[in-house]
Coordinates of C-alpha atoms (C1' of nucleotides) in Angstrom, one line a residue:
Chain A
X1 CA 93.6 -7.0 -99.1
X2 CA 92.9 -6.9 -102.9
X3 CA 89.3 -6.5 -104.8
X4 CA 89.4 -9.9 -106.3
X5 CA 89.3 -11.5 -102.8
X6 CA 86.0 -10.0 -102.1
X7 CA 83.2 -12.3 -101.9
X8 CA 79.9 -10.8 -102.3
X9 CA 77.5 -12.9 -100.6
X10 CA 74.0 -11.8 -102.2
X11 CA 71.7 -13.8 -99.6
X12 CA 73.6 -12.4 -96.4
X13 CA 72.8 -8.6 -94.7
X14 CA 75.1 -9.5 -91.6
X15 CA 78.2 -11.1 -91.4
X16 CA 80.3 -12.7 -89.0
X17 CA 84.0 -13.2 -88.0
X18 CA 85.3 -16.4 -88.1
X19 CA 88.5 -18.3 -88.4
X20 CA 89.3 -20.6 -91.6
X21 CA 89.8 -23.5 -89.6
X22 CA 86.0 -24.3 -89.5
X23 CA 85.5 -22.8 -85.8
X24 CA 83.3 -20.1 -84.8
X25 CA 85.2 -18.6 -81.9
X26 CA 81.9 -17.6 -80.8
X27 CA 83.0 -15.3 -77.9
X28 CA 85.1 -13.6 -80.1
X29 CA 82.6 -13.1 -82.4
X30 CA 81.9 -9.9 -84.3
X31 CA 79.3 -9.0 -86.9
X32 CA 77.6 -6.0 -88.5
X33 CA 76.4 -4.7 -91.9
X34 CA 79.6 -6.2 -93.7
X35 CA 78.2 -7.4 -96.8
X36 CA 81.3 -9.3 -98.5
X37 CA 83.7 -12.1 -97.5
X38 CA 87.2 -10.9 -97.5
X39 CA 90.2 -12.7 -96.1
X40 CA 92.9 -10.6 -93.5
X41 CA 95.9 -11.9 -92.1
X42 CA 96.0 -13.5 -89.2
X43 CA 97.9 -10.8 -87.3
X44 CA 95.4 -8.2 -88.4
X45 CA 92.5 -10.4 -87.7
X46 CA 93.5 -11.2 -84.3
X47 CA 94.4 -7.2 -83.4
X48 CA 91.4 -6.4 -84.5
X49 CA 89.3 -8.2 -82.5
X50 CA 91.6 -7.6 -79.9
X51 CA 91.6 -12.2 -79.5
X52 CA 94.8 -12.3 -78.1
X53 CA 94.4 -9.4 -75.4
X54 CA 91.1 -11.2 -74.6
X55 CA 92.5 -15.0 -74.0
X56 CA 95.1 -13.7 -72.1
X57 CA 93.1 -12.2 -69.7
X58 CA 90.4 -14.7 -69.6
X59 CA 92.8 -17.4 -69.8
X60 CA 90.9 -19.5 -72.2
X61 CA 92.4 -21.5 -75.0
X62 CA 92.1 -20.6 -78.7
X63 CA 93.9 -22.9 -80.8
X64 CA 96.1 -20.2 -82.7
X65 CA 98.4 -22.6 -84.8
X66 CA 95.7 -23.6 -86.9
X67 CA 94.5 -20.3 -87.7
X68 CA 96.5 -19.2 -90.7
X69 CA 93.9 -16.6 -91.9
X70 CA 90.8 -15.4 -91.2
X71 CA 87.6 -15.3 -92.8
X72 CA 85.0 -12.6 -92.9
X73 CA 81.6 -14.6 -93.5
X74 CA 78.2 -14.5 -93.2
X75 CA 76.0 -16.6 -91.0
X76 CA 72.7 -14.8 -91.4
X77 CA 70.5 -14.7 -94.4
X78 CA 67.8 -13.1 -95.6
X79 CA 64.3 -14.2 -96.0
X80 CA 64.8 -17.5 -94.5
X81 CA 61.8 -19.7 -93.7
X82 CA 61.1 -20.5 -90.0
X83 CA 63.5 -23.7 -89.8
X84 CA 66.0 -22.3 -91.9
X85 CA 66.3 -19.7 -89.4
X86 CA 66.1 -21.8 -86.2
X87 CA 68.6 -24.1 -88.0
X88 CA 70.9 -21.2 -88.7
X89 CA 70.9 -20.3 -84.9
X90 CA 71.5 -24.1 -83.3
X91 CA 74.4 -24.2 -86.1
X92 CA 75.7 -20.7 -85.1
X93 CA 75.0 -21.5 -81.7
X94 CA 76.6 -24.9 -82.3
X95 CA 79.9 -23.9 -83.4
X96 CA 79.6 -26.4 -86.4
X97 CA 79.6 -24.4 -89.3
X98 CA 81.7 -25.6 -92.4
X99 CA 84.4 -23.2 -92.8
X100 CA 83.9 -20.6 -94.8
X101 CA 86.7 -19.3 -97.4
X102 CA 86.4 -16.9 -100.5
X103 CA 86.5 -20.2 -102.9
X104 CA 83.8 -22.3 -101.2
X105 CA 80.6 -23.0 -102.1
X106 CA 79.3 -21.3 -99.0
X107 CA 76.1 -21.8 -96.5
X108 CA 74.7 -18.9 -97.7
X109 CA 74.0 -20.1 -101.7
X110 CA 72.4 -23.2 -100.1
X111 CA 70.4 -21.7 -98.0
X112 CA 69.3 -18.9 -100.6
X113 CA 68.1 -21.9 -103.2
X114 CA 66.3 -22.8 -99.5
X115 CA 64.8 -19.6 -99.4
X116 CA 63.2 -19.4 -102.7
X117 CA 61.6 -22.3 -102.6
X118 CA 59.9 -21.9 -99.5
X119 CA 59.2 -18.6 -100.7
X120 CA 57.3 -19.6 -103.9
X121 CA 55.7 -22.4 -101.5
X122 CA 54.1 -19.7 -99.3
X123 CA 52.8 -18.4 -102.7
X124 CA 50.9 -20.7 -103.5
X125 CA 49.6 -22.0 -100.3
X126 CA 48.7 -18.1 -99.7
X127 CA 46.6 -18.4 -103.2
X128 CA 44.7 -21.5 -101.7
X129 CA 43.4 -19.5 -98.7
X130 CA 39.7 -19.0 -99.8
X131 CA 38.1 -21.9 -98.9
X132 CA 35.6 -23.8 -97.3
X133 CA 32.6 -21.7 -95.7
X134 CA 30.5 -25.2 -96.2
X135 CA 30.0 -26.5 -92.2
X136 CA 26.1 -25.4 -91.3
X137 CA 24.8 -27.7 -88.2
X138 CA 27.8 -26.7 -85.8
X139 CA 27.0 -24.7 -82.6
X140 CA 28.0 -21.0 -82.0
X141 CA 30.7 -21.6 -79.6
X142 CA 32.4 -24.3 -82.0
X143 CA 32.0 -21.7 -85.0
X144 CA 33.5 -19.6 -83.7
X145 CA 36.2 -21.7 -82.4
X146 CA 36.6 -22.7 -85.7
X147 CA 36.6 -19.3 -87.3
X148 CA 39.2 -18.3 -84.9
X149 CA 41.5 -20.9 -85.6
X150 CA 40.8 -20.0 -89.5
X151 CA 41.6 -16.6 -89.1
X152 CA 44.9 -17.5 -87.0
X153 CA 45.9 -20.0 -89.9
X154 CA 45.7 -17.8 -91.9
X155 CA 47.7 -15.0 -90.0
X156 CA 50.3 -17.8 -89.9
X157 CA 50.3 -18.2 -93.9
X158 CA 50.8 -14.7 -94.0
X159 CA 53.1 -14.0 -91.4
X160 CA 55.1 -16.8 -92.5
X161 CA 57.0 -14.3 -95.8
X162 CA 59.8 -13.5 -93.5
X163 CA 61.4 -10.2 -93.5
X164 CA 65.1 -9.3 -93.9
X165 CA 67.1 -10.4 -90.9
X166 CA 70.4 -9.6 -89.9
X167 CA 72.3 -11.3 -86.4
X168 CA 75.3 -10.0 -84.5
X169 CA 76.4 -11.4 -81.4
X170 CA 77.7 -9.6 -78.7
X171 CA 79.3 -10.0 -75.1
X172 CA 76.9 -8.6 -72.7
X173 CA 75.5 -9.5 -69.3
X174 CA 72.9 -8.1 -70.4
X175 CA 70.5 -10.1 -72.5
X176 CA 68.3 -7.5 -73.9
X177 CA 70.5 -4.6 -75.4
X178 CA 69.4 -1.1 -75.6
X179 CA 69.2 -0.5 -79.4
X180 CA 67.4 2.8 -79.4
X181 CA 63.9 1.4 -79.9
X182 CA 61.2 0.6 -77.8
X183 CA 60.2 -3.5 -77.6
X184 CA 57.9 -5.9 -76.3
X185 CA 58.4 -9.2 -75.4
X186 CA 55.4 -11.8 -76.9
X187 CA 57.1 -14.7 -76.1
X188 CA 59.9 -17.6 -74.5
X189 CA 61.1 -20.8 -75.3
X190 CA 63.6 -22.9 -74.0
X191 CA 65.9 -23.6 -76.2
X192 CA 67.1 -27.4 -77.1
X193 CA 70.6 -28.0 -75.8
X194 CA 71.3 -24.8 -74.1
X195 CA 70.2 -23.8 -70.6
X196 CA 69.3 -20.5 -71.9
X197 CA 65.8 -19.5 -73.1
X198 CA 65.3 -17.3 -76.1
X199 CA 63.1 -14.7 -75.7
X200 CA 60.8 -12.9 -78.6
X201 CA 60.3 -9.1 -78.8
X202 CA 58.0 -7.1 -81.3
X203 CA 58.8 -3.6 -81.9
X204 CA 55.9 -1.5 -80.0
X205 CA 55.6 1.0 -82.5
X206 CA 52.5 0.8 -84.4
X207 CA 52.2 -1.1 -87.6
X208 CA 56.0 -1.8 -87.4
X209 CA 56.5 -5.5 -87.8
X210 CA 60.2 -5.5 -86.8
X211 CA 60.6 -8.8 -84.0
X212 CA 64.0 -9.7 -82.5
X213 CA 64.9 -12.7 -80.9
X214 CA 68.1 -12.9 -78.3
X215 CA 69.1 -15.6 -76.8
X216 CA 72.5 -16.1 -74.7
X217 CA 75.1 -18.9 -76.3
X218 CA 75.4 -21.8 -74.2
X219 CA 78.6 -22.2 -75.3
X220 CA 79.9 -19.3 -73.5
X221 CA 77.2 -17.8 -71.6
X222 CA 78.9 -14.2 -72.1
X223 CA 77.5 -14.0 -75.1
X224 CA 74.1 -12.8 -76.1
X225 CA 73.0 -13.7 -79.9
X226 CA 70.5 -11.4 -80.9
X227 CA 68.3 -11.7 -84.7
X228 CA 66.6 -9.0 -85.9
X229 CA 64.0 -9.5 -88.5
X230 CA 62.3 -6.6 -90.5
X231 CA 62.9 -3.2 -91.0
X232 CA 61.4 -0.2 -89.0
X233 CA 59.4 2.2 -90.8
X234 CA 59.8 5.1 -88.5
X235 CA 62.5 6.6 -86.7
X236 CA 63.7 5.3 -83.1
X237 CA 61.8 6.5 -80.2
X238 CA 65.5 7.0 -78.1
X239 CA 68.5 8.7 -79.6
X240 CA 71.6 6.3 -80.7
X241 CA 73.8 8.3 -78.6
X242 CA 72.2 8.0 -75.7
X243 CA 73.1 4.6 -75.6
X244 CA 76.5 4.8 -76.3
X245 CA 77.2 7.7 -73.9
X246 CA 75.5 5.3 -71.5
X247 CA 79.3 3.5 -72.4
X248 CA 80.8 6.6 -71.0
X249 CA 82.2 7.3 -74.5
X250 CA 81.2 10.1 -76.8
X251 CA 82.8 8.0 -80.1
X252 CA 80.7 7.6 -82.6
X253 CA 81.4 5.9 -85.8
X254 CA 82.8 8.6 -88.7
X255 CA 80.6 9.0 -91.9
X256 CA 81.8 6.3 -94.1
X257 CA 81.5 6.8 -98.3
X258 CA 79.6 4.0 -99.6
X259 CA 79.5 5.2 -103.6
X260 CA 82.1 2.7 -104.3
X261 CA 79.7 -0.5 -102.2
X262 CA 77.2 0.1 -104.8
X263 CA 79.3 -1.6 -108.1
X264 CA 80.0 -4.6 -105.7
X265 CA 76.7 -5.2 -104.6
X266 CA 72.9 -6.2 -105.5
X267 CA 70.2 -3.7 -105.7
X268 CA 67.7 -4.2 -103.3
X269 CA 70.0 -5.5 -101.0
X270 CA 72.2 -2.4 -101.5
X271 CA 69.2 0.0 -100.2
X272 CA 68.9 -2.4 -97.8
X273 CA 72.1 -2.2 -96.5
X274 CA 72.5 1.6 -96.4
X275 CA 69.1 1.5 -94.3
X276 CA 70.6 -0.3 -91.8
X277 CA 73.8 1.0 -92.1
X278 CA 74.3 3.3 -88.8
X279 CA 72.0 1.3 -86.7
X280 CA 74.9 -1.4 -87.4
X281 CA 77.3 0.7 -86.8
X282 CA 75.8 1.7 -83.1
X283 CA 75.6 -1.9 -82.6
X284 CA 78.9 -2.5 -83.6
X285 CA 80.4 0.0 -81.6
X286 CA 78.7 -1.5 -78.3
X287 CA 79.7 -4.7 -79.0
X288 CA 83.5 -3.2 -79.0
X289 CA 82.9 -1.8 -76.3
X290 CA 81.3 -4.6 -74.3
X291 CA 84.8 -6.6 -75.4
X292 CA 86.6 -4.3 -74.3
X293 CA 88.1 -3.3 -77.8
X294 CA 88.3 0.6 -78.0
X295 CA 86.8 2.0 -80.8
X296 CA 89.4 4.9 -82.5
X297 CA 87.4 7.5 -84.0
X298 CA 89.9 8.6 -86.1
X299 CA 88.8 10.9 -89.1
X300 CA 92.4 10.0 -90.7
X301 CA 91.5 7.0 -92.7
X302 CA 93.4 7.0 -95.7
X303 CA 91.0 6.8 -98.1
X304 CA 93.3 6.6 -100.9
X305 CA 94.9 4.0 -100.0
X306 CA 91.8 2.4 -99.3
X307 CA 89.3 2.9 -102.4
X308 CA 87.4 0.1 -101.8
X309 CA 84.8 1.2 -99.4
X310 CA 84.6 -2.1 -97.2
X311 CA 81.5 -1.3 -95.5
X312 CA 82.1 -1.4 -91.0
X313 CA 85.5 -2.9 -91.7
X314 CA 86.7 -0.2 -93.4
X315 CA 85.2 2.3 -90.1
X316 CA 86.7 0.1 -87.5
X317 CA 90.0 -1.4 -88.9
X318 CA 92.9 0.7 -90.5
X319 CA 94.0 0.3 -93.9
X320 CA 97.3 -1.3 -93.2
X321 CA 95.5 -4.3 -91.0
X322 CA 94.1 -5.2 -94.1
X323 CA 96.1 -7.5 -96.4
X324 CA 97.6 -6.2 -99.5
X325 CA 97.6 -9.2 -102.0
Chain B
dC1 C1' 44.4 1.6 -64.6
dG2 C1' 47.4 0.7 -69.0
dG3 C1' 51.0 -1.1 -70.4
dA4 C1' 54.6 -4.7 -70.5
dT5 C1' 55.3 -9.6 -69.0
dT6 C1' 55.0 -14.2 -68.6
dT7 C1' 53.5 -18.8 -69.7
dG8 C1' 50.8 -22.9 -71.0
dA9 C1' 48.4 -23.7 -75.4
dC10 C1' 48.6 -24.2 -79.8
dC11 C1' 50.2 -24.4 -85.0
dA12 C1' 53.5 -25.4 -88.6
dG13 C1' 57.5 -27.5 -90.4
dC14 C1' 60.1 -31.4 -90.5
dG15 C1' 62.6 -36.2 -89.5
dC16 C1' 62.2 -40.8 -88.6
Chain C
dG1 C1' 51.2 -40.9 -88.0
dC2 C1' 53.7 -39.0 -84.5
dG3 C1' 57.3 -36.8 -81.9
dC4 C1' 60.2 -33.2 -81.4
dT5 C1' 60.9 -28.3 -81.9
dG6 C1' 60.7 -23.3 -83.1
dG7 C1' 57.6 -19.7 -83.6
dT8 C1' 52.8 -17.1 -82.1
dC9 C1' 49.0 -16.5 -79.5
dA10 C1' 46.6 -14.6 -75.8
dA11 C1' 44.7 -15.2 -70.6
dA12 C1' 46.4 -14.3 -66.4
dT13 C1' 49.8 -12.0 -63.5
dC14 C1' 52.7 -8.1 -62.8
dC15 C1' 54.1 -3.5 -62.0
dG16 C1' 54.6 1.6 -62.1

DNA sequence: CGGATTTGACCAGCGC
DNA sequence: GCGCTGGTCAAATCCG
């Protein structure tokens, strides 16, 4: 793989593996903190994901002939508006994304424009918040009700500013995956076109506003889609290792230098990347396990032949599997 | 009894 | 304006 094939997406902090034929291979989808888009050879992609084995074992059908190359591409944006999120999610689940190629205008750029628009609108709205203290002749109850509603509205407006998000898919029988943090469920909604409900969780830690949504893909009920929003402002109350150890293996991702990524990534985005990196690694390893793909904790990665730091992809993909163009 | 979950109601945004 | 949908709230309920 060559540097020129890297197509950085400024607005994404999570990406997914998909195929260049325009379909998400949802049951095979993995994503984590890959902050770039790149091409790998079909064979490498399949090998990486264990696609052939998975399908051979499950008897499912994958349209391999159309898949000449695999593209790593994003499916989650940062700071998207509420409705963008909904659309994204349903699009992901409905497998309706356009093919994302390094040269194509991606969903991400369109999303980021919408994001900016929405953000500006929000700021303007917040400026108009302080008004109407006029009514006097209302009963106390009605007054209280009204105040409640106003407070609620203000709260809602404030919350409209979305935190950075990332999403990933995991093949799992359990909806709510152990990720080292404690969550309280605060809602559950039926999802359009899906028999499976979406659950809403909030981090239980005081003053930590991180949320996550968990839903099962209706196209493959064995796949759980988890979307995180925000960043934890506290350490994990549960040691991450315990989750992995629970799978029955001591394997942990090797520490990987991200020094070279800095030159490729936008500033604040980079810090976000670093903050989430290890969390993503754990999630990725869990995902690999759940997919039955062994994670090879080899510290023998030949960094000289792989001078470009490719994030987690580098962690799990031997350098020879990435196409050198 | 306190914390977590459930669930119906409410609100915002969007499309028609 | 109306209906639909996603997201959140909060009272009721559950559970250890």
